[in-house]
Amino acid sequence: MRWRALAHRFVAVPLALLAIAVAWNIYIAFNDHGIIEGEVRDKAGAPVVGATVIFFERNFIYYEEKQRATTDAQGIYRFTDMKTHIGQLEARTADGRKSERRQLRLWFRSQDTEVAPLIVETPRA
Amino acid sequence: MTWFRRKRTRELALVVCFLLPSLAIFFLYRLLPLGWNAWLSVHAWSPLKAAQFIGVEHYEEMLLDDDMFWQALVNTLVFIACSPLAIAAALGIALLVNSDLRGAAVYRTIVFLSYPLMTVAVGIIWRWLYDERGGFFNYVLRSSGIVDQPVKFLQSFDWALPCVILADFWQVLGFYMIILLTGLQSIPQHLYEAARVDGVPASARFFRITLPLLRPSIFLCIVVGILNSFTSFDLVYVMTNGGPGHATELLITYIYKAGFGQTRFDYAAALTVVQFLLLVVLTVIANKLSGGNAGSLERQ
Amino acid sequence: MRRSPGSPAHWPRHVIMIVVCFLMLVPFYWVIKTSLTGENIYAWPPRIIPVDPHLFNYVDVWYMIPFARYLLNSVIVTAMAIAGSLLFNVAAGYALTRHFPGRRWIVVLLLSCMLIPFQATIIPAYLVTSWLGVLDTWLGVALPLLSTIICIFIFKASFEAVPPSLIDAARVDGLGEWRIVTRILLPLSKSAIATNVILTFIWSWNSFLWPLIAIRSPDMQTLPLGLARFLSVMEDTTGALFAFVVLVLIPGLAIFLMAQKEFIRGLTSGATKG
């Protein structure tokens, strides 16, 4: 009887782990297009058109510029095929307004992510 | 008659088939290495050079001009000599846990928890505990005001070896405890009852009954402590790699460095022979001291 | 005159044991805490509770090193060691229950082999393995673990406890020897099997010195080697190292907690034999 319980545990735990691993990998397979998208707004909350969003990728200890995108008429930017899991985002406009650098950490490489709106403001002198 | 002999032959063939794989592995990885070590230690040999008999030259070099060997030997002996401290602590814990204490099983599990861990990981954990910036020991010492400058435990010539030994204690304490518990549980209860009826005080009961009957278990603990000086390679490799200088060099790390760092297989073999003899001599002494009825040994 | 559990005289013992357990658990806490710390782990004073705890150190370690590859190597080596040692130990344990000339001699030989620690054989073991041509392979790492003397004796004792009449009956029914082992003896020796599996798992999973010697190429490294390498390459970076440590410790701890009894029995069975 005791042995049956043991066999149960020894079979059940690895199976549960295996199931979790498989489920996790299936989830990854459907969500790893490397799409990072979000909105750029000004302080009043209006979408900013034509702002440049820069993605900085972590390179060991410092962050290095990797890719740029521009916001469309709705103030939305979109990076595709970002093969990374850690980086920073910053929005800049042509008239010198900037957003803070937003730290971005993903659960797996090229996870599709929706970023909370980046707010641009005039940097203090 | 022929039928009988055929059956005997079949039986023998079966035994040989079943035993052969195990015996082959023991031969290749236990017996052959033992002899090969002895052979290598009296030859000058390297993978690129034919063997040449040189007698005891390696041993001469080791004993006369190798300071590192002496340092490693002393450190190994210190390492072994400290193990009775851990055994005594484990005995105390075993006595506490052996009684009808509620929750004894939980305590036992917690104390034993560190034994099955990967030693490399244990080394990294302890290295971090000793760290002068983020480490636990410096945190406790500095925030309680005992020291005001961070102590670099593992970079210090005085502290490095005791620090490694303490980490090793943490890992093997639970194992000593389990061995001693098994020993304690095999002591017949009626001896204690009888002593209690006769009015023997608790301390005398401990020294007259418990300790003498625990001798085989204590012997086993001592042997494990001696073998620990071999298995602590992982710990030393990760925590200090023998440094600072050679303050934490053990014979086993020196063997590794001589063999695979400097590719002096022959010299490393001579070192191994010395280490093995040390193991045998110490085990025999411990066996004598514990009354001569040795239990069989546990590996690793 | 036994006191009932929980009576007043027990509390000093509880206090001592709680202090001991606390001290034993501090290293665990410190490493788990560090692995969850988001801020600079070298900041003074170290926080007892991380200000900004997160799990991303675990994500980092997965990508900073070929973690999956190390894991695969470790799993394969361990699986080979478990399967091989089970097969060989069962066979050898069964053979030793039979009477044959020289049996005593082999038992003595095995018992004395137990005295030779593997660490004392590394130089020739390396040469033997390179002579066999399996250096830098999974088999080469698993080979020395394929047969363990303690487990042979555990199986021998377990098989001897089976009533001989049962075996004789099976033999009369015409079962072959290997079938007798697999059909009759093994189902009655499950606890011995569990002990063998657990001990081999722990030894193989934790083994460091032998893979360090037997493995040369980076993509054959097992988890302990990967850990040591990670430490030497980037010790001064983040909590990722400690996340690695925690990840590596989990399987061993899980196995131990699941099968504590078998594990302890296996370790002490060498001790109780006279």
XYZ file of C-alpha atoms in Angstrom:
699
model
C 0.000 0.000 0.000
C 2.834 2.330 0.939
C 4.633 1.371 -2.216
C 1.630 2.143 -4.324
C 1.558 5.648 -2.903
C 5.243 6.053 -3.706
C 4.801 4.814 -7.249
C 1.990 7.230 -7.549
C 4.097 10.169 -6.454
C 7.037 9.106 -8.545
C 4.918 8.812 -11.634
C 2.609 11.713 -10.941
C 5.238 14.358 -10.233
C 7.329 13.777 -13.370
C 4.187 13.562 -15.463
C 2.889 16.813 -14.034
C 6.246 18.466 -14.733
C 6.248 17.097 -18.256
C 2.719 18.372 -18.828
C 3.679 21.828 -17.594
C 6.758 21.871 -19.816
C 4.756 20.811 -22.873
C 2.012 23.332 -22.189
C 4.557 26.083 -21.678
C 6.288 25.250 -24.950
C 3.023 25.186 -26.837
C 2.203 28.576 -25.409
C 5.619 29.836 -26.471
C 5.229 28.441 -29.983
C 2.064 30.491 -30.491
C 3.385 33.685 -28.932
C 6.947 34.127 -30.084
C 6.665 36.369 -33.132
C 8.771 38.961 -31.388
C 6.083 41.602 -31.682
C 6.437 44.468 -29.246
C 3.795 47.107 -29.591
C 2.403 50.014 -27.648
C 1.244 53.574 -27.767
C 3.007 56.895 -27.345
C 1.012 59.686 -25.711
C 1.689 63.186 -24.549
C 1.058 64.399 -21.055
C -2.541 65.263 -21.882
C -3.124 61.684 -23.027
C -3.387 62.405 -26.753
C -1.630 59.975 -29.126
C 1.619 61.300 -30.604
C 2.019 60.731 -34.339
C 5.436 60.238 -35.922
C 7.375 59.751 -32.691
C 10.466 57.575 -32.834
C 10.614 54.672 -30.423
C 14.020 53.163 -29.820
C 14.606 49.685 -28.483
C 17.789 49.195 -26.496
C 18.916 45.632 -26.040
C 20.925 44.563 -23.046
C 24.393 43.553 -23.956
C 25.735 41.927 -20.795
C 25.954 45.014 -18.615
C 25.029 48.009 -20.742
C 22.156 48.726 -23.108
C 22.759 49.170 -26.784
C 20.452 50.573 -29.446
C 18.967 47.763 -31.462
C 16.062 48.976 -33.553
C 13.795 51.985 -34.175
C 10.132 52.299 -35.008
C 7.813 55.213 -35.759
C 4.299 55.713 -34.451
C 1.415 55.732 -36.906
C -1.665 57.976 -37.064
C -3.058 56.397 -33.882
C 0.210 56.878 -32.032
C 0.945 53.193 -32.146
C 4.403 51.709 -32.793
C 5.210 48.126 -33.546
C 8.472 46.175 -33.508
C 8.500 42.820 -35.219
C 10.902 39.935 -34.869
C 12.571 41.191 -31.688
C 14.669 38.218 -30.628
C 15.353 39.290 -27.096
C 14.001 38.953 -23.606
C 15.418 42.016 -21.928
C 15.697 45.626 -23.066
C 14.584 49.207 -22.677
C 12.181 51.386 -24.666
C 12.289 55.111 -25.134
C 10.110 57.424 -27.261
C 11.399 60.641 -28.802
C 9.593 63.224 -30.861
C 10.951 65.549 -33.510
C 10.437 68.573 -31.260
C 12.738 67.169 -28.559
C 10.207 65.663 -26.188
C 11.217 62.350 -24.629
C 9.693 59.611 -22.544
C 11.394 57.933 -19.637
C 13.288 54.754 -20.425
C 10.957 51.888 -19.826
C 12.538 48.645 -18.619
C 11.165 45.670 -20.494
C 11.598 42.132 -19.231
C 9.938 39.238 -20.975
C 9.278 35.700 -19.849
C 10.853 34.206 -22.932
C 12.747 35.345 -25.986
C 10.607 37.093 -28.664
C 7.520 37.075 -26.497
C 4.691 39.086 -28.051
C 4.174 42.018 -25.765
C 1.843 44.924 -25.344
C 3.657 47.756 -23.625
C 1.850 50.251 -21.429
C 1.725 53.713 -23.090
C 4.936 55.708 -23.157
C 4.346 59.310 -22.097
C 6.513 61.942 -23.753
C 7.235 65.241 -22.055
C 9.667 68.087 -22.495
C 12.869 67.170 -20.670
C 13.759 69.517 -17.863
C 16.765 71.650 -18.588
C 25.741 -37.631 -13.726
C 26.207 -35.788 -16.996
C 22.844 -34.186 -16.444
C 24.038 -32.996 -13.071
C 27.250 -31.645 -14.495
C 25.395 -29.898 -17.283
C 23.187 -28.252 -14.719
C 26.219 -27.166 -12.731
C 27.825 -25.755 -15.858
C 24.665 -23.884 -16.746
C 24.411 -22.507 -13.265
C 28.007 -21.346 -13.389
C 27.517 -19.774 -16.801
C 24.525 -17.906 -15.459
C 26.429 -16.591 -12.454
C 29.313 -15.510 -14.647
C 27.004 -13.732 -17.086
C 25.185 -11.934 -14.302
C 28.282 -10.938 -12.395
C 30.520 -10.071 -15.297
C 29.307 -6.515 -16.069
C 29.595 -5.403 -12.467
C 32.931 -7.084 -11.966
C 34.240 -5.559 -15.178
C 33.343 -2.081 -13.953
C 34.877 -2.710 -10.558
C 37.973 -4.000 -12.192
C 38.251 -1.047 -14.578
C 37.368 1.692 -12.104
C 38.541 0.380 -8.726
C 41.128 -2.379 -8.819
C 42.995 -1.531 -11.980
C 43.355 2.155 -10.979
C 44.752 1.109 -7.623
C 47.492 -0.933 -9.233
C 48.017 1.556 -12.019
C 48.511 4.352 -9.511
C 51.185 2.341 -7.746
C 52.856 1.538 -11.049
C 52.735 5.113 -12.297
C 54.122 6.445 -9.062
C 57.459 4.714 -9.575
C 57.771 5.533 -13.258
C 58.430 8.662 -15.237
C 55.596 8.732 -17.729
C 53.550 11.137 -19.717
C 51.096 10.506 -22.535
C 53.801 11.380 -25.046
C 56.722 9.605 -23.443
C 57.483 5.931 -22.857
C 57.505 4.862 -19.230
C 60.835 4.698 -17.492
C 61.413 3.198 -14.081
C 62.709 5.776 -11.637
C 62.133 4.143 -8.264
C 61.103 6.432 -5.452
C 62.132 9.688 -7.114
C 58.593 11.058 -7.087
C 58.277 10.329 -3.406
C 61.631 11.950 -2.746
C 60.580 15.046 -4.611
C 57.301 15.136 -2.735
C 58.761 14.736 0.716
C 61.894 16.828 0.276
C 61.219 19.715 -2.117
C 57.480 20.094 -2.462
C 56.177 22.715 -0.069
C 52.792 22.606 -1.714
C 52.490 18.918 -0.890
C 53.206 19.570 2.764
C 50.770 22.427 2.856
C 48.089 20.266 1.224
C 48.849 17.409 3.606
C 48.575 19.652 6.650
C 45.330 21.163 5.366
C 43.881 17.717 4.709
C 44.827 16.610 8.222
C 43.293 19.769 9.706
C 40.189 19.076 7.667
C 39.974 15.551 9.053
C 40.896 16.604 12.568
C 37.994 19.043 12.642
C 35.397 16.418 11.789
C 35.020 15.244 15.449
C 33.560 18.704 16.159
C 30.820 18.121 13.630
C 30.324 14.567 14.873
C 29.917 15.836 18.430
C 27.380 18.419 17.277
C 25.561 15.737 15.305
C 25.542 13.481 18.352
C 23.935 16.244 20.380
C 21.281 16.758 17.732
C 20.722 13.019 17.387
C 20.178 12.694 21.147
C 17.670 15.538 21.059
C 15.826 14.187 18.045
C 15.869 10.572 19.184
C 13.648 11.236 22.176
C 9.877 11.309 22.151
C 9.959 14.892 20.968
C 6.955 16.063 19.023
C 7.976 17.077 15.505
C 11.248 15.148 15.663
C 10.743 13.972 12.088
C 10.499 17.549 10.845
C 13.682 18.568 12.659
C 15.434 15.514 11.284
C 14.400 16.319 7.735
C 15.534 19.919 8.025
C 18.919 19.006 9.457
C 19.401 16.378 6.763
C 18.172 18.597 3.932
C 21.610 19.904 3.008
C 23.194 16.491 2.539
C 21.719 15.429 -0.816
C 22.526 18.791 -2.411
C 24.983 19.238 -5.239
C 28.290 20.156 -3.615
C 29.158 22.659 -6.342
C 25.960 24.535 -5.558
C 26.725 24.344 -1.841
C 30.104 25.898 -2.586
C 28.480 28.759 -4.475
C 25.928 29.316 -1.719
C 28.617 29.509 0.951
C 30.898 31.622 -1.160
C 28.035 34.085 -1.331
C 27.360 33.864 2.408
C 30.998 34.800 3.005
C 30.973 37.614 0.444
C 32.177 40.906 1.864
C 29.409 42.980 0.286
C 26.221 40.929 0.000
C 27.072 38.080 2.328
C 25.177 36.946 5.376
C 28.130 36.762 7.756
C 29.333 40.257 7.045
C 25.779 41.502 7.313
C 25.394 39.989 10.783
C 28.854 41.022 11.967
C 28.597 44.581 10.686
C 25.031 45.327 11.648
C 25.599 44.043 15.163
C 28.697 46.228 15.402
C 31.210 43.438 15.996
C 33.355 44.569 13.081
C 33.271 47.871 11.230
C 35.220 46.896 8.132
C 33.923 44.081 5.910
C 35.882 40.861 6.420
C 37.078 39.118 3.275
C 36.730 35.648 4.694
C 37.713 33.610 1.665
C 40.578 35.900 0.698
C 42.103 35.730 4.139
C 44.952 33.319 4.867
C 43.687 32.753 8.392
C 39.999 32.415 7.705
C 39.745 30.644 4.364
C 40.312 27.091 5.604
C 37.995 27.309 8.637
C 35.360 28.839 6.351
C 35.541 25.947 3.915
C 35.428 23.493 6.809
C 32.327 25.181 8.199
C 30.590 24.922 4.819
C 31.491 21.240 4.754
C 30.077 20.792 8.264
C 26.815 22.284 7.148
C 26.556 19.727 4.410
C 27.564 16.556 6.261
C 26.061 17.304 9.666
C 22.756 15.688 8.691
C 24.488 12.556 7.484
C 26.405 12.144 10.745
C 23.129 12.668 12.553
C 21.401 9.922 10.576
C 24.233 7.460 11.188
C 24.199 8.216 14.919
C 20.419 7.994 15.068
C 20.517 4.553 13.507
C 23.071 3.602 16.140
C 21.011 5.077 18.975
C 17.913 3.234 17.884
C 19.755 -0.080 17.944
C 20.614 0.301 21.644
C 18.218 -1.917 23.619
C 15.902 0.167 25.772
C 15.987 -2.302 28.690
C 19.573 -1.284 29.454
C 18.368 2.218 30.226
C 15.425 0.934 32.222
C 17.718 -1.239 34.324
C 20.150 1.625 34.906
C 17.299 3.907 35.881
C 16.014 1.368 38.379
C 19.489 1.161 39.873
C 19.532 4.945 40.227
C 22.363 5.613 37.758
C 22.431 9.357 36.954
C 21.776 10.537 33.402
C 25.366 11.560 32.712
C 26.652 8.159 33.789
C 24.010 6.469 31.651
C 25.342 8.438 28.697
C 28.995 7.579 29.336
C 28.447 3.974 30.440
C 25.734 2.858 28.028
C 25.167 5.215 25.118
C 28.720 6.104 24.183
C 30.207 2.566 24.344
C 27.341 1.102 22.350
C 27.560 3.888 19.782
C 31.194 3.089 18.999
C 30.523 1.432 15.626
C 28.401 4.384 14.506
C 31.002 6.870 15.670
C 33.660 4.921 13.836
C 31.556 5.092 10.698
C 31.169 8.857 11.144
C 34.933 9.202 11.473
C 35.473 7.218 8.291
C 32.950 9.435 6.516
C 34.865 12.428 7.881
C 38.104 11.048 6.464
C 36.512 10.336 3.091
C 35.148 13.853 3.174
C 38.626 15.200 2.714
C 38.435 13.506 -0.698
C 34.931 14.495 -1.645
C 35.377 18.116 -0.619
C 37.171 18.699 -3.879
C 34.002 20.248 -5.312
C 33.637 22.603 -2.388
C 37.225 23.838 -2.467
C 37.287 24.088 -6.248
C 34.292 26.408 -6.260
C 34.888 28.371 -3.065
C 38.581 29.172 -3.221
C 40.249 26.899 -5.789
C 42.908 26.240 -3.182
C 43.637 29.919 -2.601
C 44.564 32.351 -1.235
C 48.066 31.113 -1.975
C 47.609 27.481 -1.076
C 45.828 28.136 2.194
C 42.921 25.816 1.356
C 44.731 23.364 -0.894
C 43.765 19.779 -0.068
C 45.588 16.715 -1.335
C 42.747 15.945 -3.714
C 42.800 19.428 -5.271
C 46.565 19.221 -5.531
C 46.261 15.832 -7.255
C 43.838 17.332 -9.721
C 46.092 20.295 -10.386
C 49.201 18.154 -10.754
C 47.438 15.656 -13.008
C 45.234 17.785 -15.184
C 46.710 21.253 -14.748
C 50.375 20.416 -15.205
C 49.806 17.052 -16.972
C 52.115 15.302 -14.522
C 50.100 12.107 -14.312
C 52.947 10.148 -12.778
C 53.500 12.614 -9.963
C 49.780 12.915 -9.355
C 49.627 9.124 -9.103
C 52.345 9.191 -6.452
C 50.335 11.804 -4.554
C 47.263 9.596 -4.823
C 49.175 6.654 -3.388
C 50.196 8.778 -0.409
C 46.637 9.983 0.059
C 45.258 6.468 -0.155
C 47.777 5.194 2.377
C 46.797 8.066 4.646
C 43.168 7.013 4.315
C 43.964 3.385 5.120
C 46.203 4.219 8.080
C 43.701 6.649 9.581
C 40.865 4.180 9.094
C 42.818 1.406 10.796
C 43.649 3.720 13.705
C 40.015 4.782 14.023
C 38.955 1.154 13.909
C 41.400 0.276 16.700
C 40.173 3.177 18.806
C 36.532 2.337 18.349
C 37.007 -1.217 19.581
C 37.662 -3.045 16.354
C 34.162 -3.924 15.208
C 33.981 -1.863 12.089
C 30.823 -1.522 10.116
C 31.202 -1.780 6.393
C 31.669 1.428 4.555
C 29.544 3.858 2.735
C 30.674 5.300 -0.530
C 30.791 8.988 -1.349
C 8.919 7.539 33.627
C 8.408 8.945 30.174
C 7.089 12.415 29.949
C 4.248 12.924 27.573
C 5.119 14.891 24.453
C 4.582 18.589 24.869
C 5.104 18.589 28.611
C 7.004 21.576 30.067
C 10.385 19.814 30.189
C 10.366 19.523 26.409
C 10.520 23.168 25.559
C 14.292 23.669 26.046
C 14.860 20.895 23.546
C 12.438 22.496 21.134
C 14.239 25.795 21.501
C 17.599 24.187 20.746
C 16.220 22.307 17.750
C 14.504 25.385 16.384
C 17.760 27.340 16.626
C 19.633 24.492 14.918
C 17.045 24.275 12.154
C 17.127 28.032 11.719
C 20.901 27.940 11.276
C 20.620 25.066 8.817
C 18.037 26.917 6.764
C 19.766 30.322 6.625
C 21.914 29.411 3.573
C 18.812 28.254 1.700
C 17.004 31.457 2.486
C 19.958 33.630 1.557
C 20.377 32.083 -1.864
C 16.654 32.063 -2.678
C 16.360 35.662 -1.546
C 19.290 36.672 -3.728
C 17.867 34.853 -6.728
C 14.664 36.893 -6.432
C 16.348 40.239 -5.833
C 15.820 42.733 -8.609
C 18.054 45.513 -7.324
C 21.831 45.452 -7.091
C 22.697 42.407 -5.020
C 25.890 44.059 -3.784
C 24.132 47.040 -2.253
C 24.878 47.659 1.418
C 23.138 46.747 3.633
C 21.793 43.579 2.021
C 18.022 43.422 2.266
C 16.545 40.561 4.228
C 13.413 40.840 2.137
C 14.011 41.950 -1.466
C 12.468 45.341 -2.218
C 11.552 44.502 -5.760
C 11.274 40.721 -5.969
C 10.834 39.152 -9.381
C 11.541 35.937 -11.219
C 13.370 37.377 -14.212
C 16.749 36.170 -12.974
C 15.496 32.714 -13.864
C 14.666 33.877 -17.394
C 18.099 35.472 -17.701
C 19.959 32.354 -16.709
C 18.075 30.320 -19.281
C 19.420 32.551 -22.056
C 22.793 33.578 -20.641
C 24.106 30.034 -20.829
C 23.053 27.000 -22.842
C 20.950 25.872 -19.915
C 18.799 23.500 -21.951
C 21.890 21.771 -23.293
C 23.425 21.319 -19.826
C 20.107 20.022 -18.563
C 19.860 17.561 -21.438
C 23.390 16.268 -20.775
C 22.695 15.889 -17.081
C 19.414 14.122 -17.690
C 20.873 11.714 -20.236
C 23.888 10.855 -18.095
C 21.685 10.345 -15.053
C 19.183 8.232 -16.974
C 21.985 6.065 -18.357
C 23.494 5.649 -14.908
C 20.160 4.707 -13.359
C 19.165 2.255 -16.086
C 22.597 0.654 -16.277
C 23.141 0.397 -12.550
C 19.694 -1.075 -12.029
C 20.327 -3.775 -14.627
C 23.838 -4.635 -13.477
C 23.121 -4.470 -9.753
C 20.042 -6.645 -10.010
C 21.969 -9.212 -12.030
C 24.941 -9.181 -9.683
C 22.747 -9.233 -6.587
C 20.877 -12.250 -7.929
C 24.088 -14.050 -8.859
C 25.389 -13.577 -5.322
C 22.343 -15.344 -3.858
C 23.316 -18.501 -5.744
C 25.875 -20.953 -4.478
C 28.904 -21.274 -6.643
C 32.589 -21.814 -6.044
C 34.416 -18.612 -5.180
C 31.281 -16.773 -4.030
C 32.757 -15.853 -0.686
C 35.856 -14.639 -2.404
C 33.854 -12.317 -4.652
C 31.874 -10.946 -1.710
C 35.101 -10.112 0.107
C 36.484 -8.557 -3.054
C 33.413 -6.349 -3.440
C 33.429 -5.320 0.188
C 37.055 -4.298 -0.028
C 36.372 -2.428 -3.280
C 33.950 -0.338 -1.265
C 36.932 1.032 0.662
C 38.421 2.616 -2.438
C 36.945 6.077 -2.882
C 36.425 6.982 -6.486
C 38.385 10.195 -5.973
C 41.506 8.136 -5.304
C 41.349 6.631 -8.785
C 40.913 9.671 -10.989
C 44.221 9.548 -12.857
C 43.975 5.891 -13.970
C 40.205 6.214 -14.407
C 40.896 8.975 -16.890
C 43.459 6.839 -18.682
C 41.121 3.823 -18.714
C 38.288 5.891 -20.109
C 40.456 7.410 -22.780
C 41.712 3.933 -23.662
C 38.095 2.795 -24.013
C 37.565 5.770 -26.315
C 34.581 7.175 -24.439
C 36.101 10.378 -23.080
C 33.870 13.359 -23.699
C 30.756 11.219 -24.202
C 27.689 10.583 -22.089
C 28.655 6.939 -21.671
C 32.094 7.871 -20.403
C 30.609 10.041 -17.681
C 28.046 7.437 -16.656
C 30.375 4.428 -16.799
C 31.917 4.484 -13.298
C 28.445 4.832 -11.787
C 27.001 1.899 -13.695
C 27.504 -0.448 -10.815
C 27.412 0.363 -7.138
C 28.422 -2.085 -4.463
C 25.995 -0.935 -1.776
C 23.072 -1.459 -4.110
C 24.285 -4.930 -5.056
C 24.188 -5.893 -1.404
C 20.808 -4.246 -0.908
C 19.441 -6.342 -3.765
C 21.147 -9.458 -2.453
C 19.541 -9.003 0.953
C 16.188 -8.257 -0.600
C 16.309 -11.349 -2.849
C 17.390 -13.572 0.020
C 14.297 -12.493 1.939
C 12.082 -14.023 -0.763
C 11.003 -17.564 0.239
C 13.074 -20.101 -1.767
C 9.995 -22.233 -2.287
C 8.536 -19.492 -4.463
C 11.583 -19.536 -6.703
C 11.632 -23.317 -6.856
C 7.979 -23.376 -7.821
C 8.656 -20.920 -10.610
C 11.555 -23.027 -11.789
C 9.364 -26.105 -11.861
C 6.923 -24.118 -13.964
C 9.750 -23.702 -16.430
C 10.508 -20.009 -16.015
C 13.988 -18.946 -17.156
C 16.380 -17.344 -14.714
C 15.974 -13.812 -15.987
C 12.210 -14.246 -15.944
C 12.367 -15.424 -12.333
C 14.183 -12.205 -11.533
C 11.842 -9.892 -13.404
C 8.545 -11.667 -12.657
C 9.014 -12.871 -9.093
C 11.924 -11.227 -7.328
C 11.720 -7.654 -8.568
C 8.035 -7.105 -7.750
C 8.918 -8.119 -4.191
C 11.933 -5.785 -4.006
C 10.413 -2.443 -4.859
C 11.982 -0.683 -1.941
C 15.432 -1.901 -3.012
C 14.742 -0.603 -6.510
C 13.693 2.770 -5.140
C 16.871 2.958 -3.059
C 19.013 2.143 -6.060
C 17.285 4.695 -8.291
C 17.494 7.465 -5.717
C 21.105 6.905 -4.714
C 22.237 6.674 -8.326
C 20.255 9.769 -9.202
C 21.827 11.810 -6.419
C 25.352 10.608 -7.143
C 25.106 11.118 -10.844
C 23.245 14.422 -10.725
C 25.673 15.917 -8.213
C 28.885 14.443 -9.525
C 31.419 17.093 -10.455
C 35.009 15.882 -10.311
C 34.552 13.042 -12.782
C 32.718 15.061 -15.479
C 35.290 17.816 -14.952
C 37.961 15.327 -15.971
C 36.089 13.285 -18.542
C 34.474 16.130 -20.475
C 36.322 18.565 -22.685
C 33.887 20.097 -25.164
C 31.583 22.888 -23.954
C 28.389 21.361 -25.318
C 28.876 18.100 -23.432
C 28.978 19.805 -20.040
C 26.601 18.745 -17.319
C 24.854 21.113 -14.929
C 27.504 21.116 -12.163
C 30.190 21.934 -14.741
C 27.980 24.629 -16.223
C 27.523 26.068 -12.761
C 31.255 26.208 -12.068
C 31.847 27.714 -15.500
C 29.128 30.304 -15.055
C 30.695 31.265 -11.747
C 34.114 31.773 -13.287
C 32.886 33.649 -16.367
C 30.503 36.147 -14.806
C 30.560 36.073 -11.087
C 30.065 39.799 -10.684
C 26.830 40.354 -12.487
C 23.363 39.635 -11.224
C 21.275 37.285 -9.198
C 21.189 34.996 -12.255
C 23.947 32.805 -10.783
C 21.830 32.186 -7.716
C 18.781 31.505 -9.841
C 20.920 28.869 -11.562
C 21.881 27.407 -8.186
C 18.242 27.175 -7.132
C 17.208 25.574 -10.426
C 19.939 22.966 -10.099
C 19.094 22.170 -6.484
C 15.372 21.686 -7.017
C 15.462 18.189 -8.588
C 17.718 16.763 -5.876
C 15.632 18.286 -3.103
C 12.384 17.145 -4.698
C 13.599 13.567 -5.056
C 14.889 13.568 -1.510
C 11.662 14.912 -0.041
C 9.589 12.454 -2.059
C 11.559 9.405 -1.030
C 13.279 10.335 2.188
C 12.871 6.929 3.754
C 14.417 4.975 0.894
C 17.238 7.458 0.572
C 18.207 7.323 4.234
C 17.820 3.568 4.274
C 20.178 3.268 1.356
C 22.803 5.467 2.944
C 22.698 3.709 6.292
C 22.373 0.144 5.022
C 26.113 0.170 4.471
C 26.410 1.093 8.125
C 24.173 -1.510 9.650
C 25.811 -4.430 7.940
C 28.333 -6.037 10.280
